[in-house]
Short mmCIF file of the C-alpha atoms (twelve columns), coordinates in Angstrom:
data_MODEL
# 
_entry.id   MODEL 
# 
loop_
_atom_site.group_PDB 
_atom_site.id 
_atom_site.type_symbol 
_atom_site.label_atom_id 
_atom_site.label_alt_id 
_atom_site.label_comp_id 
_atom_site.label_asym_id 
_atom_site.label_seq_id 
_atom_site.Cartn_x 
_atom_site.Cartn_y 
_atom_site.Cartn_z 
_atom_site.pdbx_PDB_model_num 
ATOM 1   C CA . UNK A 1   -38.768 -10.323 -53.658 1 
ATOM 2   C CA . UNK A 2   -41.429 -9.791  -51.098 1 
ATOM 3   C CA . UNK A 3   -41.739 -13.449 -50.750 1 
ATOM 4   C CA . UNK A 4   -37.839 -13.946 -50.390 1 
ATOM 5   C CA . UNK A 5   -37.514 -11.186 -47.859 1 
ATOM 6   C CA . UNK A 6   -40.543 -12.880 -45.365 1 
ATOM 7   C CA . UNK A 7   -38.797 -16.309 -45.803 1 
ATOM 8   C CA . UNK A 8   -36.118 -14.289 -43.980 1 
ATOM 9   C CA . UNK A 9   -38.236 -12.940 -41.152 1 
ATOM 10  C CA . UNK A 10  -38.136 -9.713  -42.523 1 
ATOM 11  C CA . UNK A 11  -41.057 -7.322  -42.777 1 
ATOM 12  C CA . UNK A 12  -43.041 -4.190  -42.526 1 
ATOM 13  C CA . UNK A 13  -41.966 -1.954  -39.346 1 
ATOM 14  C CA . UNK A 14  -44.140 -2.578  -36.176 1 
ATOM 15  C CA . UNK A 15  -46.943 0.507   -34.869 1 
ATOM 16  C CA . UNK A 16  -44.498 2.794   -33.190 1 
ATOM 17  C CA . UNK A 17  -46.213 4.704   -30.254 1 
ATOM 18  C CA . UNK A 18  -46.407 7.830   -29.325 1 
ATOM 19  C CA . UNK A 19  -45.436 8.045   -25.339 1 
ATOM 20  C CA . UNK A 20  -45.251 11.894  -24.231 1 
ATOM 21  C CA . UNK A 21  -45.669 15.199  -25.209 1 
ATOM 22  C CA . UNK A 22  -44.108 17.981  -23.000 1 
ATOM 23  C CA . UNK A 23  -43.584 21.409  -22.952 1 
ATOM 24  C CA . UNK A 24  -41.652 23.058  -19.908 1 
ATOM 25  C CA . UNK A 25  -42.514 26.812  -20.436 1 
ATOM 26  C CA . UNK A 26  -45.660 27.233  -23.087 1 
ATOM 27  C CA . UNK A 27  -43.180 28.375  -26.049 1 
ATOM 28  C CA . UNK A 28  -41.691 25.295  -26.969 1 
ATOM 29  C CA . UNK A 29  -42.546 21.774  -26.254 1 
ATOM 30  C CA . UNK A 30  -41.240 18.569  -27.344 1 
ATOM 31  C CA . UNK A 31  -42.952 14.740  -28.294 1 
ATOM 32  C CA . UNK A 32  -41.093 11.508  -27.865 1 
ATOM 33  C CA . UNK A 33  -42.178 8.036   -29.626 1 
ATOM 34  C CA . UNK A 34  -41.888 3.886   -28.519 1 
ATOM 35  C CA . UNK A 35  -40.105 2.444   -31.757 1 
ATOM 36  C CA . UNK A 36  -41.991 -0.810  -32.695 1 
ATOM 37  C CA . UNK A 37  -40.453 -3.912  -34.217 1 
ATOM 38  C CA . UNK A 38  -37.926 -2.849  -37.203 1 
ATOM 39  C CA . UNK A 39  -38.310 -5.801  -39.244 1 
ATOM 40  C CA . UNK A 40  -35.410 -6.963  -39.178 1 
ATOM 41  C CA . UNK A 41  -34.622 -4.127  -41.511 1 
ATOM 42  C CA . UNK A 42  -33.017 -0.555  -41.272 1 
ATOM 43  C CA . UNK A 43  -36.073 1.728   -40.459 1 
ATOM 44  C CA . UNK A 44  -36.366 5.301   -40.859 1 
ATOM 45  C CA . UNK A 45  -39.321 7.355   -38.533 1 
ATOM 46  C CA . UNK A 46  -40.701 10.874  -39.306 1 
ATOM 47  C CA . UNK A 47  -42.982 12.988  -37.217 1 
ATOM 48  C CA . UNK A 48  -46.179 14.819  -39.124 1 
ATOM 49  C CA . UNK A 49  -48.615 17.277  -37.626 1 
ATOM 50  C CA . UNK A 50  -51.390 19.120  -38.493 1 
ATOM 51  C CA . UNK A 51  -52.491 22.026  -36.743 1 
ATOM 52  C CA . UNK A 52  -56.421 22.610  -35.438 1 
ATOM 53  C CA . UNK A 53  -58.270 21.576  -38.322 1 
ATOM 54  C CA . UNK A 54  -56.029 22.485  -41.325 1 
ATOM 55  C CA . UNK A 55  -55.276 19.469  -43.933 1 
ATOM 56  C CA . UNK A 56  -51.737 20.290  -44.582 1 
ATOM 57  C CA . UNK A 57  -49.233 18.056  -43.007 1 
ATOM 58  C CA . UNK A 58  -45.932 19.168  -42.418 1 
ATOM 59  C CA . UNK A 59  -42.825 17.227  -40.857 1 
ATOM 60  C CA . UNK A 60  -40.946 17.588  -37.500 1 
ATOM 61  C CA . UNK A 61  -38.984 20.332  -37.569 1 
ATOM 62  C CA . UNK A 62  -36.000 19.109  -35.582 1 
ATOM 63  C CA . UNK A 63  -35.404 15.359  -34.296 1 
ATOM 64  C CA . UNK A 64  -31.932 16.011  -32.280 1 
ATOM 65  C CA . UNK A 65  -32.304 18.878  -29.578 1 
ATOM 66  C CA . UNK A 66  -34.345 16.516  -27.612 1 
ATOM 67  C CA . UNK A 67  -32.942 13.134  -28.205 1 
ATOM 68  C CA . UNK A 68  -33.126 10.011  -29.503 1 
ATOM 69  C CA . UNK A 69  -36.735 9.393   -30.829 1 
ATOM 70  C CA . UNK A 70  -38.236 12.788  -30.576 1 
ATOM 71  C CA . UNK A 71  -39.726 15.627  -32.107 1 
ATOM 72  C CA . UNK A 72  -38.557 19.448  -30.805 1 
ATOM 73  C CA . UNK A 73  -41.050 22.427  -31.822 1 
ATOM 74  C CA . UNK A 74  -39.287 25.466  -31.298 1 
ATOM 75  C CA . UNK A 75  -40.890 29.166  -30.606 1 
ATOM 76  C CA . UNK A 76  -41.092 29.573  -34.498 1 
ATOM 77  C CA . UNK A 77  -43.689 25.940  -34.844 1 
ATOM 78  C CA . UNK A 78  -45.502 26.516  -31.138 1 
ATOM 79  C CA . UNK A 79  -48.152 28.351  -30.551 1 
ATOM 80  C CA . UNK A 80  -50.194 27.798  -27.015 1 
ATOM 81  C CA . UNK A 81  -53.622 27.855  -28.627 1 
ATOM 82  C CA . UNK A 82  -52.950 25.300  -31.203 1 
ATOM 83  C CA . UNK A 83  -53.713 21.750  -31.377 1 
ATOM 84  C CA . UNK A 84  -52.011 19.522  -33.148 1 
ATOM 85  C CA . UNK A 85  -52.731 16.191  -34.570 1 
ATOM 86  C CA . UNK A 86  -49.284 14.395  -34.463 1 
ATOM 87  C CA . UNK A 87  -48.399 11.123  -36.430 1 
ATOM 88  C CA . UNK A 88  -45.070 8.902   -36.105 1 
ATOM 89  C CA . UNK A 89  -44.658 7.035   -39.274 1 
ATOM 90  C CA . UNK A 90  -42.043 3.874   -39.476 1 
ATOM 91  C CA . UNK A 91  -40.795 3.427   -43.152 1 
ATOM 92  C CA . UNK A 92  -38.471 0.257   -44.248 1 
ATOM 93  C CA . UNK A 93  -37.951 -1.609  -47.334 1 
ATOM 94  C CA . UNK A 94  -40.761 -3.586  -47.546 1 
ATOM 95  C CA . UNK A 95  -43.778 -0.902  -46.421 1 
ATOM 96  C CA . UNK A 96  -44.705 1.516   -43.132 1 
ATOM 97  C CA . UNK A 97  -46.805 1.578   -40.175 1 
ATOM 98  C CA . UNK A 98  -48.016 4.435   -38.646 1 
ATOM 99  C CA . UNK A 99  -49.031 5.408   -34.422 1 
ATOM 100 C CA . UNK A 100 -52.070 6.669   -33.415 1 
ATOM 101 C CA . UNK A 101 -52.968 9.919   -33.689 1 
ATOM 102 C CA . UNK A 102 -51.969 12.316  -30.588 1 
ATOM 103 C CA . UNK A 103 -53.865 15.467  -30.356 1 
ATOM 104 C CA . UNK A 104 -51.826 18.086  -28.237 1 
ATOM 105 C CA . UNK A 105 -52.995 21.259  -26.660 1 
ATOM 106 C CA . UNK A 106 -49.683 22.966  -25.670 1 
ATOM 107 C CA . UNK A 107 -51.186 24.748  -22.415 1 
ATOM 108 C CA . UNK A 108 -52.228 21.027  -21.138 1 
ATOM 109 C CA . UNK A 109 -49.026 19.600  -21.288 1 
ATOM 110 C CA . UNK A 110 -46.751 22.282  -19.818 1 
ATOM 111 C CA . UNK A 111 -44.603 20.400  -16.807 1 
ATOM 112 C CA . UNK A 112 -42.084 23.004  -15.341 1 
ATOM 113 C CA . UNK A 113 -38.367 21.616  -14.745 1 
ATOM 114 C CA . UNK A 114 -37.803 21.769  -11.285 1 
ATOM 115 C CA . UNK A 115 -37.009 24.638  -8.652  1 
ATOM 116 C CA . UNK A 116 -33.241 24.983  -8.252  1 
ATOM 117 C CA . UNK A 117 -30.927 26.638  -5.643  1 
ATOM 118 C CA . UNK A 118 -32.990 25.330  -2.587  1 
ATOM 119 C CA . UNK A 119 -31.671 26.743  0.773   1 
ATOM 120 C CA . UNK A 120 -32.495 26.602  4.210   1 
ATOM 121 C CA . UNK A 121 -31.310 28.368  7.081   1 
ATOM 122 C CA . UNK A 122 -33.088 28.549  11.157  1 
ATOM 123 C CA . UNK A 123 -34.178 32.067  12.424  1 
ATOM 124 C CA . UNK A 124 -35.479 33.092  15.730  1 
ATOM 125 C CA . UNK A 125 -38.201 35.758  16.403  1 
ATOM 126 C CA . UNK A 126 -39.740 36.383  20.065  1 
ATOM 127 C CA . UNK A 127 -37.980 33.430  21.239  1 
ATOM 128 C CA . UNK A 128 -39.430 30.905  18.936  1 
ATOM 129 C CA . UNK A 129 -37.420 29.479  16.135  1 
ATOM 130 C CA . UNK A 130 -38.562 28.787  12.559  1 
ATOM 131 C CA . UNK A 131 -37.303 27.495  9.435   1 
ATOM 132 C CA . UNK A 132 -36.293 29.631  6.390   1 
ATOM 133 C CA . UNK A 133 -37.014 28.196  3.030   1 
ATOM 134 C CA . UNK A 134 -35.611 30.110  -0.407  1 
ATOM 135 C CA . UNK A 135 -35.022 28.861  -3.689  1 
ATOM 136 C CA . UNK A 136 -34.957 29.616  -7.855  1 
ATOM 137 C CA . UNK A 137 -37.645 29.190  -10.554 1 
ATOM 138 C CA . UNK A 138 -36.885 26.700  -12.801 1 
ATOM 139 C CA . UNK A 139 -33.791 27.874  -15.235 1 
ATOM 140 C CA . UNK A 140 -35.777 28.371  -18.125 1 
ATOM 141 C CA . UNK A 141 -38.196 30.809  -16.481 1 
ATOM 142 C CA . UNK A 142 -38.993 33.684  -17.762 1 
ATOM 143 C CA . UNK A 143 -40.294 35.694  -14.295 1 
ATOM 144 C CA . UNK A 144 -40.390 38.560  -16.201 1 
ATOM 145 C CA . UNK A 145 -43.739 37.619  -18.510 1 
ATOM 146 C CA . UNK A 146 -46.866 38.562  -16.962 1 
ATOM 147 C CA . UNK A 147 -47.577 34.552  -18.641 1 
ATOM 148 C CA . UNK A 148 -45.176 32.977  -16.578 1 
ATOM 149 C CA . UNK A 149 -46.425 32.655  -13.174 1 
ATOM 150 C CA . UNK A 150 -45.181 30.026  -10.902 1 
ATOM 151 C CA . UNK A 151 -47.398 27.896  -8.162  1 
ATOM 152 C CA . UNK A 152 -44.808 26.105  -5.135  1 
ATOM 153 C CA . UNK A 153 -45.319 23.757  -3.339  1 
ATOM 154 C CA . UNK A 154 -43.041 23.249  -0.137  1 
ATOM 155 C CA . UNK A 155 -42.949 19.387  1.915   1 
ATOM 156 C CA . UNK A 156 -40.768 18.835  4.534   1 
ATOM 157 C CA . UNK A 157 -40.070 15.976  6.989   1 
ATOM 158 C CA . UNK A 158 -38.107 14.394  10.156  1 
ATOM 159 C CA . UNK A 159 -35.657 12.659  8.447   1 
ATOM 160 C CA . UNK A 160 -36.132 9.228   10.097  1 
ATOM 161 C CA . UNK A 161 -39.890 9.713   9.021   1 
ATOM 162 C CA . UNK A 162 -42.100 8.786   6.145   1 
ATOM 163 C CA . UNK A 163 -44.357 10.828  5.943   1 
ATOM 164 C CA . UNK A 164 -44.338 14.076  4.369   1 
ATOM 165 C CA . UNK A 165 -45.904 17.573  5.248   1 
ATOM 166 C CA . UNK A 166 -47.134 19.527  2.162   1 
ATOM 167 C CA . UNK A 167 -47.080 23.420  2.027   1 
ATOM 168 C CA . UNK A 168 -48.956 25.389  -0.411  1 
ATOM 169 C CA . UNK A 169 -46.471 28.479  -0.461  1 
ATOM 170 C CA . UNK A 170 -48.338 30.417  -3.674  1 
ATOM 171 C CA . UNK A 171 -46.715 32.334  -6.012  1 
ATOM 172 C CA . UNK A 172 -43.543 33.500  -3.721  1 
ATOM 173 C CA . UNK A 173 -39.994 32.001  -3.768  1 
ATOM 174 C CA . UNK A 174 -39.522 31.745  -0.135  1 
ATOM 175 C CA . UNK A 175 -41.631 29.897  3.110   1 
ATOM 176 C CA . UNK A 176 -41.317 30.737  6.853   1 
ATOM 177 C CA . UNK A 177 -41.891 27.059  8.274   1 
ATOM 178 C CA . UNK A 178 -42.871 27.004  12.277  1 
ATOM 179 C CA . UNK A 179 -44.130 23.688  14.384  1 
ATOM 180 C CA . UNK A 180 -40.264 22.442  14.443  1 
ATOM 181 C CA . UNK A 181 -39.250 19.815  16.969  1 
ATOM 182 C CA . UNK A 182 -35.986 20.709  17.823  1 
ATOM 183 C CA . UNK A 183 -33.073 19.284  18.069  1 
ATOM 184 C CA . UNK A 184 -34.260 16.969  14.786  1 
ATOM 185 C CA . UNK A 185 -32.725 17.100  10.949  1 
ATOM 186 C CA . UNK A 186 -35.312 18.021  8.560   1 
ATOM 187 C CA . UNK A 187 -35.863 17.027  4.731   1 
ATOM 188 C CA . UNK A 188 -37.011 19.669  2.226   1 
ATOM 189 C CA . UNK A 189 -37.947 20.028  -1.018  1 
ATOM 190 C CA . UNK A 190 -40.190 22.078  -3.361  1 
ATOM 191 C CA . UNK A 191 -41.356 22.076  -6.988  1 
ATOM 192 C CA . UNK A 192 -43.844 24.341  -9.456  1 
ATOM 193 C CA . UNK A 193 -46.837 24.378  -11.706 1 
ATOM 194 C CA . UNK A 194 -46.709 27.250  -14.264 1 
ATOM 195 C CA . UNK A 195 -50.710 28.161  -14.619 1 
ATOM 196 C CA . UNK A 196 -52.819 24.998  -14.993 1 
ATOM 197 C CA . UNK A 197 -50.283 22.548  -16.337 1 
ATOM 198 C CA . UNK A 198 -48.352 19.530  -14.404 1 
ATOM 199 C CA . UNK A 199 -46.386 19.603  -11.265 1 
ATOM 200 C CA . UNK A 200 -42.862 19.518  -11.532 1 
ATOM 201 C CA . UNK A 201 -40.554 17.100  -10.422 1 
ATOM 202 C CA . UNK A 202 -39.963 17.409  -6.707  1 
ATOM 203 C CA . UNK A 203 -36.372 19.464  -6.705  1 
ATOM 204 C CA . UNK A 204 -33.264 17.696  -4.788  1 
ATOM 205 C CA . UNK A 205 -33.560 17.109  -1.532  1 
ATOM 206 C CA . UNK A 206 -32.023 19.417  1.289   1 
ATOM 207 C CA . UNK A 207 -31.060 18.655  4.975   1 
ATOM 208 C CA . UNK A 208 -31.049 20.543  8.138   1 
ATOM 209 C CA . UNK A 209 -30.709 20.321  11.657  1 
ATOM 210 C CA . UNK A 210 -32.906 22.252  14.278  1 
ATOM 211 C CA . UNK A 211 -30.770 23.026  17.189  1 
ATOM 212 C CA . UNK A 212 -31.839 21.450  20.234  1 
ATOM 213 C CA . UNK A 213 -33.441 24.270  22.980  1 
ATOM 214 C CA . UNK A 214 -36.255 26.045  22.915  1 
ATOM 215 C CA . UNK A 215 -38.624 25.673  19.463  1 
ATOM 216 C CA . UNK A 216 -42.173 26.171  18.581  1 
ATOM 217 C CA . UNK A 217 -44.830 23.917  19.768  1 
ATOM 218 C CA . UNK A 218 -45.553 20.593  18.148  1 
ATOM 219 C CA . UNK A 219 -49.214 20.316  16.869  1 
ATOM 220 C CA . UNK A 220 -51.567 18.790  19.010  1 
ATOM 221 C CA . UNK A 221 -54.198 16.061  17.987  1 
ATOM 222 C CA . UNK A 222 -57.570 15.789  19.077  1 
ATOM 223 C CA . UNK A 223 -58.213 12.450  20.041  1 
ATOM 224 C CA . UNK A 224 -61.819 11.567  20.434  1 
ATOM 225 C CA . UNK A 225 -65.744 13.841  20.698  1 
ATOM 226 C CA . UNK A 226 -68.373 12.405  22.506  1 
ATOM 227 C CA . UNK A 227 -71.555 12.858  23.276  1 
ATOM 228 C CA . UNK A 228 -73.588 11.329  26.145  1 
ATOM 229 C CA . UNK A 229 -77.284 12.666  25.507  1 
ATOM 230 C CA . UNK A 230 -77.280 14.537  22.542  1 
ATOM 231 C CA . UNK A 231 -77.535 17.627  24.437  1 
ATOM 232 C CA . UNK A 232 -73.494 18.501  25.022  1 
ATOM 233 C CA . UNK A 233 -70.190 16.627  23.706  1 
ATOM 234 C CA . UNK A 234 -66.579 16.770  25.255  1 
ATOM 235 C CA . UNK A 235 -63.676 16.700  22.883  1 
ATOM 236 C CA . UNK A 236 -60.265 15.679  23.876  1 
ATOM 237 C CA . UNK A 237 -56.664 16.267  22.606  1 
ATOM 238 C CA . UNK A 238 -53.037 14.968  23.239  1 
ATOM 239 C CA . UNK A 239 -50.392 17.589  22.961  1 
ATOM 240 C CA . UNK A 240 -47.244 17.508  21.220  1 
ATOM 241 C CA . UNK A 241 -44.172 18.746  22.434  1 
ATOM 242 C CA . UNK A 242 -44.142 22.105  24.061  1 
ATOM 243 C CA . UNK A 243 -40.847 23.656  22.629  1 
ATOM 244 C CA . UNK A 244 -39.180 24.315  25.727  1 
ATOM 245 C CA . UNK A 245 -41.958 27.063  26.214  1 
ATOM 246 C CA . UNK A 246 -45.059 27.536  28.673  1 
ATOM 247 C CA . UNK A 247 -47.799 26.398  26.303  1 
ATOM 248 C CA . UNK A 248 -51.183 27.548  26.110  1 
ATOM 249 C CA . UNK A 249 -54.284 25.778  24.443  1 
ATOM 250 C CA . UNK A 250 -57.007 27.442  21.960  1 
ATOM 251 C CA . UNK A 251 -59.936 25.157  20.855  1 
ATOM 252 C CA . UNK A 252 -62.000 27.063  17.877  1 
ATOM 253 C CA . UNK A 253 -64.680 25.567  16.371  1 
ATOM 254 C CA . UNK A 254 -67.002 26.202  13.588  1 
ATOM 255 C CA . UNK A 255 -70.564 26.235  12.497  1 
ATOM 256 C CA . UNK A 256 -72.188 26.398  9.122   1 
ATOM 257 C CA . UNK A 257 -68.562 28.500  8.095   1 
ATOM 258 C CA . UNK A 258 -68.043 30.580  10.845  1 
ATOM 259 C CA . UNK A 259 -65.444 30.710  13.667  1 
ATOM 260 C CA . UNK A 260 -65.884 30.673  17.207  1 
ATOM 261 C CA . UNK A 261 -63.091 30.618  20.101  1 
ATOM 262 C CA . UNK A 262 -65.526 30.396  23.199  1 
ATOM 263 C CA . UNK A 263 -65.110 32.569  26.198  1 
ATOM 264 C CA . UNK A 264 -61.677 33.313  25.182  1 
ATOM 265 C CA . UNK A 265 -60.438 30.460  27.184  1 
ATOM 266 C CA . UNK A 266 -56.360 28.962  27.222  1 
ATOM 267 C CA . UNK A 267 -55.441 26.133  28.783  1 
ATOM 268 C CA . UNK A 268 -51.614 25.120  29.348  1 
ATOM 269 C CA . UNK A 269 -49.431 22.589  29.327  1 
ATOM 270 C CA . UNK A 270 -50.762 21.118  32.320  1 
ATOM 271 C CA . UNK A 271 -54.505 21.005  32.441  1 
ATOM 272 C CA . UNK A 272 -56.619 18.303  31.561  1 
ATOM 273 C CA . UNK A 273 -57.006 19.041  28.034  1 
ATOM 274 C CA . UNK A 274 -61.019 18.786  27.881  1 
ATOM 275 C CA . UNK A 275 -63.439 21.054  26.564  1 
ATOM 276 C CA . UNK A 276 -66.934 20.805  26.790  1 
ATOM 277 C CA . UNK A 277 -70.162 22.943  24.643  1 
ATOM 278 C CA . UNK A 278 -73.374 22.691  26.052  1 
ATOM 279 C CA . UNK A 279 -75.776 22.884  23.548  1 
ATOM 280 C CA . UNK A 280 -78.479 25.289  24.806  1 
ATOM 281 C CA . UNK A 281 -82.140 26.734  23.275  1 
ATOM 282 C CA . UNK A 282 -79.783 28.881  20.896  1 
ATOM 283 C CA . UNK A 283 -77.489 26.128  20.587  1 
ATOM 284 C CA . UNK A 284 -74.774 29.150  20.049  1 
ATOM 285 C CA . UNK A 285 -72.981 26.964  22.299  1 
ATOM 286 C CA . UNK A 286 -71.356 28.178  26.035  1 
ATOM 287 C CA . UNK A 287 -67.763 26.798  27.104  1 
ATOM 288 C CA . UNK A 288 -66.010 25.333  30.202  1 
ATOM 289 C CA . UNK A 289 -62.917 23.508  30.799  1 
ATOM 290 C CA . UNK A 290 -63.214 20.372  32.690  1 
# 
């Protein structure tokens, strides 16, 4: 028989392979498997797992809730400390072939769902306006459990731009976003790590437009630092838009972690945008605008 069956280019099931395990909120999780060759025959595929170092194996304990070619683990078979040793076996007529091992620690594969009910809205304080970000944990948070705490991320950008601006925004569901060139439609979106699992997809993209008048400053650049003699340096910086408003200039600057702003000294708009440290015995550093 086995003989008549490979003259007919059947045979044993290829290696299936085991392609992701995922968990969205540390009580559950769910594995999904790359079917190999069927041998030309009808070919049946179970999930075992062991858990930590136990030698009993026991069998998926549901293959549907998370589609085709999967394995869902329920609150009753997870448990966030475990790892398990999980095996996809192909059976046919003629014999079986087994994956590769996967070894999953639930807390290292957690990947949130996305944020949902993103919305934006522009607010004005002292003149200046800013943008309003608020949105939703993902829908199968549970912001009740001291265990469920949720990182965000916010990035926004121009809309005719490329390049995105990333936010850290912490644990909180909202982010007050200033440095807005008016008059320009923004892109948004955020998305969530719960503890020190994956990022989450980025969440659908939301649009709005900055009125055009007065907005907050665009961020300047500095351009170049130079030093002639080793003995002082000049730094210069371009400015970005000024909002509509009278804009003043603050250079700080650092050494070995702390902050200086020297002499208290603005510039606007209109000066030269220069500043100079001369470097003396100290070499605590004196300021003047050039």
């Amino acid at each position: 028989n086995l003989d008549f069956c490979t003259s007919l280019g059947q045979s044993y099931p290829g290696k299936p392979k085991i392609i992701r395990c995922r968990s969205l909120e540390k009580e559950t999780f769910s594995c999904w498997w790359k079917p190999g060759s069927d041998g030309r025959l009808p070919t049946n595929y179970t999930l075992f797992y062991s858990k930590d170092s136990e030698e009993n194996f026991y069998e998926c304990p549901d293959y549907r809730t998370s589609g085709p070619n999967s394995c869902y683990f329920d609150k009753n078979h997870t448990n966030p400390w475990t790892t398990y040793n999980i095996t996809v076996t192909a059976t046919n007529e003629i014999g079986s072939n087994s994956s590769d091992p996967q070894y999953v620690d639930v807390i290292s594969i957690v990947q949130p769902d996305a944020p949902v009910n993103l919305s934006l809205e522009t607010k004005t304080s002292a003149g200046i306006m800013y943008l309003w970000a608020k949105w939703s944990p993902p829908p199968l948070a549970d912001v009740s459990s001291n265990s469920h705490v949720y990182h965000y991320e916010l990035q926004l950008k121009p809309e005719k731009k490329e390049e995105w601006e990333t936010i850290s925004v912490g644990v909180q569901t909202q982010c007050k976003v200033t440095m807005l060139q008016a008059g320009v439609k923004y892109v948004v979106q955020v998305r969530c790590m719960l503890d020190r699992g994956e990022w989450s997809e980025w969440s659908s993209e939301r649009r709005i437009q900055i009125p055009n008048g007065e907005s907050s400053p665009e961020k300047p650049t500095i351009i170049k630092c130079r030093s002639p003699e080793k003995e002082t340096f000049t730094c210069w910086w371009k400015p970005g838009s000024d909002g509509g408003h009278p804009t003043n200039y603050t250079l700080l600057y650092s050494k070995e972690g702390m902050w200086f702003c020297p002499s208290d000294i603005f510039w606007n708009s209109t000066s030269s945008n220069i500043f100079k440290i001369d470097c003396l015995e100290s070499c605590h550093g004196t300021a003047t605008a050039q």
